[in-house]
């Protein structure tokens, strides 16, 4: 699930590995480790806690130009030094780091234990080096292939052999790995963020491939030994290592990048005069679009909230039935896949295991899935083949902000395109296109003067319970606001459709309970304002997020925050901003680890 870095080079490898792990820290992890090949054999170092703790424990000037490192996000076995990776075989001459889960580890482990092998950790991973050893007769690649043929589950692995001090072996099935081709050195990482400072020439490993990295480059085969030609790609500048600049946290920086990231997502895609959108990725003609009978959006977490906005926009504007589905539920309900349904898989990282699983299920049933993804070359982007890149650039804070608004923007572009083939006249399409093009400046204007966010943070930071509510599009925003506050500040809260609130959560209202209401000037404004009265009457302290120039809504809150006006279907792009800032500021006040909240990982590559 977490990070892998490796390098076969000529200079001292330890600093490259530590720096690489540091670049992957944003993904969340609980322990770290590293192995290098030295003349006397493999040297392994492991530590619970931060990469900095691991680095502190390394000998000064640790020699060795070939090595690998890992950040672990424990799935099998507690967080302890003995469970941290790398894991080695009984002779200590084969070392493995692993992302993912070996599902048949218990069976393999009992067989190996019967053969007298003593395990030193509780992890599923440890079976891998022992298994490789049983097949090893001098050819490392062949031994790795033979072992992997016995493994079930997901993995991205890297393997070092003390007997072959110039090689690093990598293999993947379900967990991403990318190889970087440098000058006289070859690198490996689970995320290109760890490579871009050394090289932009990369090869994305595919499932079922085993790669041997040497100083000269890479040699790739399938599990059955058939050779494959690596496809070398060049990474865009957009993916350069981001710098926090003067911002205190990546989350804060990414919130403020939204005018630019939304503009990037819109660039070249809005045809203002024709009142429609142009999307190269999906490669669908108006005729194809006319054949779409239903749209299903598959996603998890924040992406699910973006998908919820997208589904509502598609129904509202294009009058095509659409729904957002939680991928982990959808994949196991034996979904119905019809010929005229198109599916979108929405994921920032493009590595979300649950979403990938749902995509495979749809594809098995003959369905067509397009990706809405940020990370170029990711597993989802490749599994779908077609789709829309959201172009938010690297998002390093675990809690997603700019990727959310870009996903919503991408879905709105598709909505406009689809609606123009059916419900919308040119004139109506133009109004939507123009409103979309105004969004980046409106986002910038709001962020310039965000209103009393600090006072709202003061209200919620010590709350035993807080409620977020809204109707329609604003319900999706309320869900996202509550999720952010949980993720970053750990404040107990939930989101409800405003009209549903009186069917349960109203019981939670007592004197001073904070209730954040998202109520822009839209078709359900009046209804939501009635619900505000209901909670006020029960002592709630109300925070209203409303449209600029709506004094009536503003007056109904103890605190109120105004956002610029736009069309109802675009309103989430603006109303979500104060809620992102609220989560951020509350987290800061409570001293939380903003960019790496406890227990969370940036891309959830396990089920
Ligand atoms: N399943 C392995 C473990 O718990 C690997 C976890 C990871 O991907 O970091 O050790």
XYZ file of C-alpha atoms and ligand atoms in Angstrom:
617
model
C 0.000 0.000 0.000
C 2.819 2.305 0.757
C 6.166 3.246 -0.629
C 8.971 1.499 -2.454
C 12.181 3.090 -3.699
C 15.149 1.315 -5.246
C 18.284 2.161 -7.149
C 21.095 0.434 -8.984
C 23.689 3.149 -9.411
C 27.305 4.166 -9.074
C 27.129 6.695 -6.248
C 26.237 6.054 -2.631
C 22.658 4.869 -2.706
C 21.552 5.465 0.902
C 20.900 9.229 0.478
C 18.906 8.566 -2.720
C 16.787 5.995 -0.906
C 16.142 8.191 2.120
C 15.267 11.165 -0.076
C 12.967 8.937 -2.160
C 11.154 7.712 0.968
C 10.801 11.293 2.099
C 9.078 12.117 -1.177
C 6.636 9.275 -0.556
C 5.919 10.191 3.066
C 2.767 12.002 2.045
C 1.147 8.656 1.351
C 1.008 7.780 5.033
C 2.901 4.889 6.677
C 3.859 3.577 10.083
C 7.390 2.226 9.749
C 10.276 2.283 7.321
C 13.276 0.240 6.303
C 16.131 -0.008 3.890
C 18.637 -2.553 2.545
C 21.890 -2.007 0.664
C 24.321 -4.474 -0.827
C 27.790 -4.238 0.673
C 30.821 -6.421 -0.082
C 30.118 -8.469 3.038
C 26.449 -9.036 2.111
C 23.114 -7.352 2.689
C 22.743 -4.707 5.361
C 19.199 -4.159 6.561
C 17.936 -1.278 8.721
C 14.381 -0.886 10.001
C 12.581 1.533 12.265
C 9.100 2.231 13.571
C 7.930 5.795 12.994
C 9.175 8.390 10.583
C 11.661 8.162 7.737
C 13.754 10.678 9.701
C 14.014 8.138 12.556
C 15.253 5.505 10.112
C 17.759 7.951 8.621
C 19.074 8.861 12.073
C 19.813 5.209 12.813
C 21.880 4.667 9.649
C 25.676 4.541 9.933
C 27.401 7.673 8.647
C 28.526 7.319 5.065
C 26.786 3.977 4.608
C 28.499 2.399 1.595
C 26.800 0.560 -1.287
C 25.474 1.717 -4.644
C 22.614 -0.786 -4.953
C 19.698 -0.818 -2.535
C 16.035 -0.477 -1.834
C 13.784 1.047 0.799
C 10.186 0.844 1.984
C 7.545 2.631 3.976
C 5.050 0.188 5.455
C 1.350 0.722 6.059
C 0.648 -2.349 8.169
C -2.024 -4.736 6.964
C -0.826 -8.061 8.433
C 0.904 -7.895 11.790
C 1.255 -4.981 14.166
C 3.417 -1.936 13.765
C 6.815 -3.074 15.028
C 10.410 -3.130 13.937
C 10.365 -6.853 13.255
C 7.360 -6.439 10.939
C 8.897 -3.534 9.033
C 10.342 -4.312 5.629
C 12.775 -5.448 4.141
C 12.249 -9.087 5.079
C 15.017 -11.590 4.425
C 15.255 -15.342 3.866
C 16.879 -17.651 6.413
C 20.379 -17.128 4.994
C 19.996 -13.356 5.008
C 21.092 -13.199 1.350
C 17.723 -12.456 -0.276
C 15.735 -9.377 0.801
C 12.257 -8.278 -0.216
C 10.137 -5.161 0.184
C 6.460 -5.463 -0.648
C 3.400 -3.298 -1.107
C 0.067 -5.071 -1.070
C -1.278 -8.265 0.456
C -0.326 -11.909 -0.104
C -3.694 -13.588 0.251
C -2.453 -17.176 0.450
C 0.335 -16.348 2.910
C -1.102 -18.562 5.713
C -0.959 -21.718 3.546
C 2.499 -20.947 2.199
C 3.723 -20.136 5.677
C 2.539 -23.392 7.233
C 4.096 -25.381 4.392
C 7.421 -23.594 4.783
C 7.278 -23.977 8.579
C 6.720 -27.708 8.152
C 9.907 -27.711 6.087
C 11.725 -26.221 9.051
C 11.816 -22.541 8.141
C 11.543 -20.217 11.131
C 9.603 -16.997 10.552
C 10.698 -13.825 12.268
C 7.703 -11.569 11.636
C 3.911 -11.686 11.590
C 3.676 -10.283 8.065
C 2.266 -11.885 4.963
C 5.299 -10.465 3.155
C 7.852 -12.692 4.844
C 6.753 -15.742 2.859
C 8.143 -14.101 -0.286
C 11.896 -14.180 0.479
C 11.621 -17.723 1.895
C 9.708 -18.897 -1.156
C 12.200 -17.283 -3.534
C 14.996 -19.082 -1.687
C 13.359 -22.482 -2.276
C 13.482 -21.849 -6.046
C 16.887 -20.223 -6.194
C 19.609 -22.089 -8.045
C 21.724 -19.198 -9.304
C 19.265 -17.379 -11.577
C 17.544 -14.619 -9.580
C 14.946 -13.648 -12.159
C 13.869 -17.239 -12.649
C 13.590 -17.772 -8.859
C 11.441 -14.661 -8.445
C 9.166 -15.727 -11.300
C 8.760 -19.221 -9.864
C 7.892 -17.815 -6.431
C 5.424 -15.289 -7.806
C 3.584 -17.996 -9.695
C 2.656 -19.424 -6.278
C 1.449 -16.140 -4.793
C -2.134 -14.946 -4.743
C -3.011 -11.363 -3.943
C -1.615 -7.995 -4.848
C 1.969 -6.961 -4.859
C 4.562 -4.526 -5.949
C 7.882 -5.978 -4.829
C 11.581 -5.297 -5.039
C 14.155 -8.028 -4.384
C 17.883 -7.902 -3.708
C 20.235 -10.876 -3.961
C 23.561 -10.618 -2.146
C 24.985 -12.997 -4.788
C 24.105 -10.557 -7.586
C 25.290 -7.215 -6.286
C 24.574 -5.313 -9.506
C 20.876 -6.128 -9.841
C 17.537 -5.190 -8.388
C 14.459 -7.176 -9.345
C 10.976 -5.683 -9.386
C 7.568 -7.200 -10.100
C 3.998 -6.056 -9.909
C 0.509 -7.386 -9.676
C -1.930 -4.693 -8.658
C 0.452 -2.344 -6.811
C 2.095 0.332 -8.935
C 5.791 0.450 -9.784
C 7.615 2.778 -12.109
C 11.186 2.458 -13.335
C 13.322 5.549 -13.961
C 16.067 5.413 -16.560
C 18.894 7.720 -15.488
C 22.484 8.264 -16.635
C 24.387 5.169 -15.529
C 21.749 4.440 -12.902
C 18.314 2.894 -12.907
C 15.720 3.699 -10.286
C 12.545 2.123 -9.041
C 9.612 3.628 -7.163
C 5.987 3.002 -6.361
C 5.220 6.613 -7.316
C 6.993 8.794 -9.861
C 7.270 11.541 -7.221
C 10.333 9.715 -5.885
C 12.019 9.686 -9.319
C 11.346 12.954 -11.107
C 14.271 14.746 -9.562
C 16.659 12.184 -11.102
C 15.039 11.431 -14.453
C 11.850 11.959 -16.441
C 12.377 8.925 -18.685
C 10.210 6.254 -17.142
C 8.690 2.842 -17.783
C 5.461 1.942 -15.977
C 5.516 -1.718 -15.042
C 2.343 -3.655 -15.891
C 0.686 -6.433 -13.922
C 2.416 -9.758 -14.451
C 5.767 -8.248 -15.387
C 9.114 -8.952 -13.739
C 11.883 -6.421 -14.385
C 15.603 -6.754 -13.799
C 17.176 -3.362 -13.160
C 20.876 -2.868 -13.836
C 23.050 0.212 -14.372
C 22.473 -0.159 -18.098
C 18.685 -0.150 -17.925
C 15.892 -2.641 -17.575
C 15.074 -6.079 -18.883
C 11.443 -7.141 -18.546
C 9.723 -10.529 -18.830
C 6.307 -11.933 -18.057
C 5.844 -14.507 -15.300
C 6.264 -17.293 -17.870
C 9.607 -15.890 -19.024
C 8.444 -14.319 -22.320
C 10.268 -11.025 -22.906
C 8.427 -7.744 -23.254
C 9.646 -4.505 -24.780
C 9.440 -1.704 -22.241
C 7.481 1.360 -23.376
C 9.549 4.388 -22.389
C 7.584 7.535 -21.545
C 8.550 11.076 -20.708
C 6.940 12.632 -17.602
C 5.413 16.104 -17.970
C 6.603 19.154 -16.063
C 3.264 19.175 -14.283
C 4.700 16.271 -12.287
C 7.798 18.023 -11.036
C 8.508 17.685 -7.346
C 6.307 20.305 -5.677
C 7.760 22.655 -3.207
C 5.756 23.818 -0.196
C 7.024 27.363 -0.758
C 5.886 29.725 1.963
C 2.802 27.707 2.851
C 2.759 25.993 6.228
C 1.323 22.765 4.819
C 0.716 21.127 1.459
C -2.997 21.134 2.211
C -3.014 24.904 2.537
C -0.944 25.272 -0.617
C -3.204 22.919 -2.562
C -6.358 24.746 -1.443
C -4.846 27.958 -2.782
C -3.752 26.330 -6.017
C -7.356 25.722 -7.025
C -7.797 28.740 -9.324
C -4.843 27.404 -11.325
C -5.699 23.684 -11.133
C -9.302 24.293 -12.243
C -8.044 26.548 -15.043
C -5.711 23.743 -16.159
C -8.564 21.275 -16.190
C -10.652 23.651 -18.340
C -7.845 24.676 -20.678
C -8.612 23.889 -24.298
C -11.751 22.007 -23.337
C -14.456 24.694 -23.363
C -15.861 25.776 -26.723
C -17.481 28.999 -25.537
C -18.949 29.996 -28.911
C -20.524 26.609 -29.623
C -21.623 26.315 -25.995
C -20.117 22.879 -25.558
C -16.965 21.061 -24.458
C -14.210 19.252 -26.300
C -12.764 16.194 -24.622
C -10.055 14.335 -26.515
C -9.652 11.478 -24.043
C -13.092 9.864 -24.136
C -13.001 9.929 -27.930
C -16.803 9.936 -28.281
C -18.650 11.451 -31.224
C -21.986 13.245 -30.702
C -23.524 10.142 -32.240
C -21.898 7.939 -29.553
C -23.114 10.338 -26.876
C -26.647 10.129 -28.196
C -26.514 6.392 -27.590
C -25.739 6.802 -23.867
C -28.756 5.642 -21.870
C -27.266 5.794 -18.420
C -24.113 6.978 -16.648
C -22.650 5.265 -13.570
C -19.782 6.790 -11.631
C -17.579 4.534 -9.497
C -15.456 6.032 -6.731
C -14.396 6.074 -3.063
C -13.982 8.796 -0.436
C -13.677 12.349 -1.683
C -13.838 11.120 -5.293
C -17.238 9.632 -4.438
C -18.425 13.091 -3.425
C -17.157 14.514 -6.721
C -18.951 11.657 -8.481
C -22.151 12.504 -6.567
C -21.981 16.070 -7.880
C -21.267 14.720 -11.372
C -24.226 12.333 -11.337
C -26.574 15.083 -10.205
C -25.281 17.458 -12.883
C -25.707 14.843 -15.611
C -29.312 14.174 -14.613
C -30.138 17.838 -14.133
C -28.605 19.179 -17.310
C -28.545 16.266 -19.765
C -31.611 14.415 -18.432
C -29.714 11.129 -18.576
C -30.183 8.846 -15.553
C -26.947 8.855 -13.586
C -25.741 7.600 -10.240
C -22.616 7.634 -8.136
C -21.616 4.302 -6.626
C -19.252 3.461 -3.803
C -16.788 1.206 -5.586
C -16.213 -1.232 -2.693
C -19.961 -1.909 -2.502
C -20.632 -1.896 -6.209
C -18.052 -4.524 -7.096
C -19.610 -7.173 -4.837
C -23.271 -6.683 -5.702
C -23.081 -8.511 -8.999
C -23.813 -5.269 -10.828
C -26.089 -5.033 -13.819
C -24.167 -3.831 -16.849
C -26.177 -2.682 -19.834
C -24.942 -2.015 -23.311
C -26.021 1.639 -23.318
C -24.520 2.494 -19.898
C -21.164 4.202 -19.682
C -19.171 3.973 -16.506
C -16.651 6.454 -15.169
C -14.077 5.438 -12.592
C -13.117 8.503 -10.562
C -9.858 8.402 -8.591
C -7.138 10.945 -7.852
C -4.290 8.450 -7.713
C -5.673 6.008 -10.246
C -4.492 3.247 -7.890
C -7.517 2.895 -5.581
C -7.893 -0.864 -5.205
C -11.655 -0.809 -4.652
C -12.238 1.328 -7.732
C -9.921 -0.832 -9.827
C -11.808 -3.902 -8.635
C -15.124 -2.331 -9.657
C -13.685 -1.472 -13.079
C -12.579 -5.058 -13.637
C -16.032 -6.312 -12.647
C -17.701 -3.978 -15.151
C -15.230 -4.946 -17.859
C -15.766 -8.648 -17.189
C -19.450 -8.063 -17.795
C -18.724 -6.350 -21.102
C -19.129 -2.775 -19.879
C -17.281 0.299 -21.052
C -15.372 2.260 -18.367
C -13.664 5.623 -18.779
C -11.235 6.988 -16.213
C -11.359 10.369 -14.483
C -7.898 10.327 -13.014
C -5.160 12.700 -11.921
C -2.034 10.554 -12.001
C -0.820 9.997 -15.552
C 0.093 6.409 -16.368
C -1.652 5.086 -13.245
C -3.244 1.638 -13.104
C -6.763 2.999 -13.613
C -5.754 5.215 -16.501
C -4.275 2.176 -18.170
C -7.049 -0.257 -17.238
C -9.634 2.101 -18.736
C -7.605 3.042 -21.779
C -9.727 6.157 -22.326
C -10.818 8.952 -20.067
C -10.244 12.460 -18.838
C -7.108 13.488 -16.987
C -8.058 16.126 -14.424
C -4.612 17.799 -14.470
C -4.547 19.004 -10.874
C -0.808 18.280 -10.680
C 0.651 16.281 -7.778
C -1.527 16.404 -4.676
C 0.599 15.668 -1.643
C -1.664 16.319 1.310
C -3.482 13.112 2.176
C -6.781 15.002 2.439
C -7.819 15.797 -1.111
C -8.802 19.363 -2.002
C -7.692 20.488 -5.444
C -8.232 17.036 -6.940
C -11.878 17.224 -5.772
C -12.577 20.495 -7.569
C -10.782 19.274 -10.687
C -12.767 16.028 -10.708
C -15.980 18.040 -10.413
C -14.800 20.316 -13.227
C -13.992 17.358 -15.493
C -17.406 15.824 -14.819
C -19.110 19.152 -15.546
C -17.282 19.358 -18.866
C -18.566 15.913 -19.758
C -22.047 16.943 -18.597
C -22.005 19.951 -20.903
C -20.868 17.829 -23.837
C -23.553 15.230 -23.195
C -26.277 17.801 -22.570
C -25.512 19.608 -25.836
C -26.399 16.441 -27.773
C -29.831 16.406 -26.112
C -31.393 19.028 -23.890
C -29.337 22.183 -24.316
C -29.632 24.748 -27.101
C -26.512 26.578 -28.236
C -27.624 29.564 -26.237
C -28.117 27.567 -23.053
C -24.827 25.729 -23.580
C -23.039 29.062 -23.931
C -24.345 30.208 -20.567
C -22.912 27.079 -18.910
C -19.606 27.368 -20.766
C -19.211 30.993 -19.797
C -20.074 30.299 -16.168
C -17.480 27.506 -16.104
C -14.808 29.805 -17.510
C -15.544 32.350 -14.772
C -14.989 29.806 -11.964
C -11.180 30.082 -11.587
C -11.376 33.846 -11.003
C -14.293 33.424 -8.611
C -12.338 30.805 -6.645
C -9.389 33.199 -6.485
C -11.661 36.044 -5.361
C -13.125 33.939 -2.556
C -9.738 32.694 -1.347
C -8.524 36.278 -1.276
C -11.216 37.147 1.284
C -12.533 33.936 2.853
C -14.765 35.388 5.577
C -14.907 34.348 9.244
C -13.418 30.837 8.841
C -11.349 31.353 11.977
C -14.440 32.067 14.068
C -16.121 28.929 12.687
C -13.037 26.865 13.555
C -13.306 28.264 17.050
C -16.884 27.028 17.200
C -16.262 23.469 15.974
C -12.832 22.647 17.355
C -13.991 21.330 20.725
C -17.457 20.207 19.636
C -18.589 16.770 20.780
C -20.599 16.590 17.573
C -21.096 18.808 14.543
C -23.611 18.521 11.724
C -23.187 19.560 8.097
C -26.286 19.824 5.948
C -27.451 20.889 2.521
C -29.841 19.810 -0.215
C -29.149 18.583 -3.733
C -25.706 19.653 -4.905
C -25.040 21.150 -1.507
C -25.643 17.821 0.206
C -22.633 16.435 -1.678
C -20.663 19.475 -0.502
C -21.819 18.922 3.094
C -20.598 15.309 2.849
C -17.225 16.492 1.616
C -16.984 19.178 4.319
C -17.693 16.665 7.090
C -15.231 14.162 5.626
C -12.490 16.827 5.532
C -13.130 17.834 9.144
C -12.903 14.196 10.253
C -9.800 13.497 8.204
C -7.761 16.531 9.165
C -9.075 17.598 12.569
C -10.655 14.342 13.934
C -13.745 16.297 15.037
C -16.788 13.980 15.347
C -19.276 15.105 12.725
C -21.598 13.888 10.016
C -23.405 15.240 6.987
C -27.084 14.885 6.227
C -29.474 15.985 3.516
C -31.085 19.006 5.158
C -34.581 17.625 4.732
C -33.639 14.282 6.264
C -32.103 15.876 9.344
C -35.407 15.956 11.195
C -35.690 12.166 10.782
C -32.879 11.494 13.213
C -29.918 13.816 13.746
C -32.163 16.521 15.153
C -32.082 14.447 18.341
C -28.433 15.428 18.674
C -29.193 19.154 18.850
C -28.516 20.817 22.154
C -27.528 24.299 23.221
C -24.485 25.269 21.155
C -24.262 22.293 18.753
C -22.491 23.594 15.637
C -24.445 23.110 12.406
C -22.826 24.112 9.114
C -25.435 24.716 6.431
C -24.556 24.941 2.733
C -27.283 27.046 1.162
C -26.382 28.891 -2.038
C -29.095 30.767 -3.903
C -30.452 27.752 -5.793
C -33.718 25.899 -6.451
C -33.858 24.444 -2.920
C -32.705 27.484 -0.948
C -36.086 28.167 0.693
C -36.429 24.560 1.792
C -32.985 24.516 3.338
C -33.635 27.789 5.158
C -36.674 26.185 6.809
C -34.424 23.402 8.070
C -32.088 26.041 9.467
C -35.005 27.365 11.520
C -35.627 23.877 12.867
C -32.110 23.485 14.254
C -31.938 27.057 15.494
C -35.092 26.487 17.495
C -33.247 23.688 19.288
C -30.248 25.721 20.310
C -27.862 24.986 17.427
C -25.142 27.491 16.591
C -25.594 27.877 12.860
C -22.946 28.641 10.265
C -24.401 29.536 6.883
C -22.432 29.229 3.644
C -24.469 31.301 1.189
C -24.270 33.226 -2.086
C -22.949 36.768 -2.116
C -25.774 39.271 -1.895
C -28.186 37.078 0.054
C -28.678 39.022 3.313
C -31.674 36.899 4.270
C -29.630 33.670 4.322
C -26.700 35.429 5.972
C -28.938 36.732 8.753
C -30.000 33.205 9.672
C -26.537 32.189 10.808
C -24.685 32.995 14.007
C -21.807 33.146 11.554
C -22.057 33.407 7.794
C -19.679 33.019 4.887
C -20.477 34.349 1.420
C -19.183 32.755 -1.785
C -19.471 34.195 -5.329
C -22.613 33.459 -7.319
C -22.717 30.903 -10.118
C -25.126 28.412 -11.679
C -26.620 25.836 -9.333
C -24.782 22.915 -10.980
C -21.435 24.695 -10.588
C -22.028 25.834 -7.003
C -20.030 22.990 -5.349
C -16.843 24.426 -6.858
C -17.338 27.490 -4.681
C -19.276 26.312 -1.635
C -16.702 23.598 -0.872
C -13.913 26.161 -0.424
C -14.884 27.473 3.040
C -15.337 23.888 4.232
C -11.839 22.931 3.062
C -10.443 25.957 4.886
C -12.489 25.139 7.973
C -11.050 21.611 8.179
C -7.569 22.975 7.625
C -7.773 25.742 10.212
C -9.420 23.476 12.798
C -6.695 20.864 12.272
C -4.007 23.512 12.736
C -5.607 24.815 15.943
C -5.769 21.293 17.347
C -2.143 20.627 16.443
C -2.979 17.772 14.049
C -0.559 16.285 11.555
C -2.267 18.120 8.693
C -0.629 16.586 5.644
C -0.417 13.082 7.105
C -3.442 12.487 9.312
C -3.335 9.399 11.512
C -4.289 6.032 9.985
C -4.914 7.446 6.514
C -3.049 6.747 3.306
C -3.037 8.872 0.190
C -3.801 6.155 -2.272
C -5.626 3.192 -0.836
C -4.236 0.281 -2.792
C -5.702 -2.410 -0.541
C -9.328 -3.500 -0.287
N 1.021 -6.581 3.735
C 2.327 -6.084 4.023
C 2.519 -5.845 5.513
O 1.605 -5.692 6.266
C 2.699 -4.862 3.212
C 1.987 -3.615 3.623
C 2.310 -2.403 2.736
O 1.852 -2.403 1.592
O 2.982 -1.475 3.188
O 3.617 -5.828 5.968
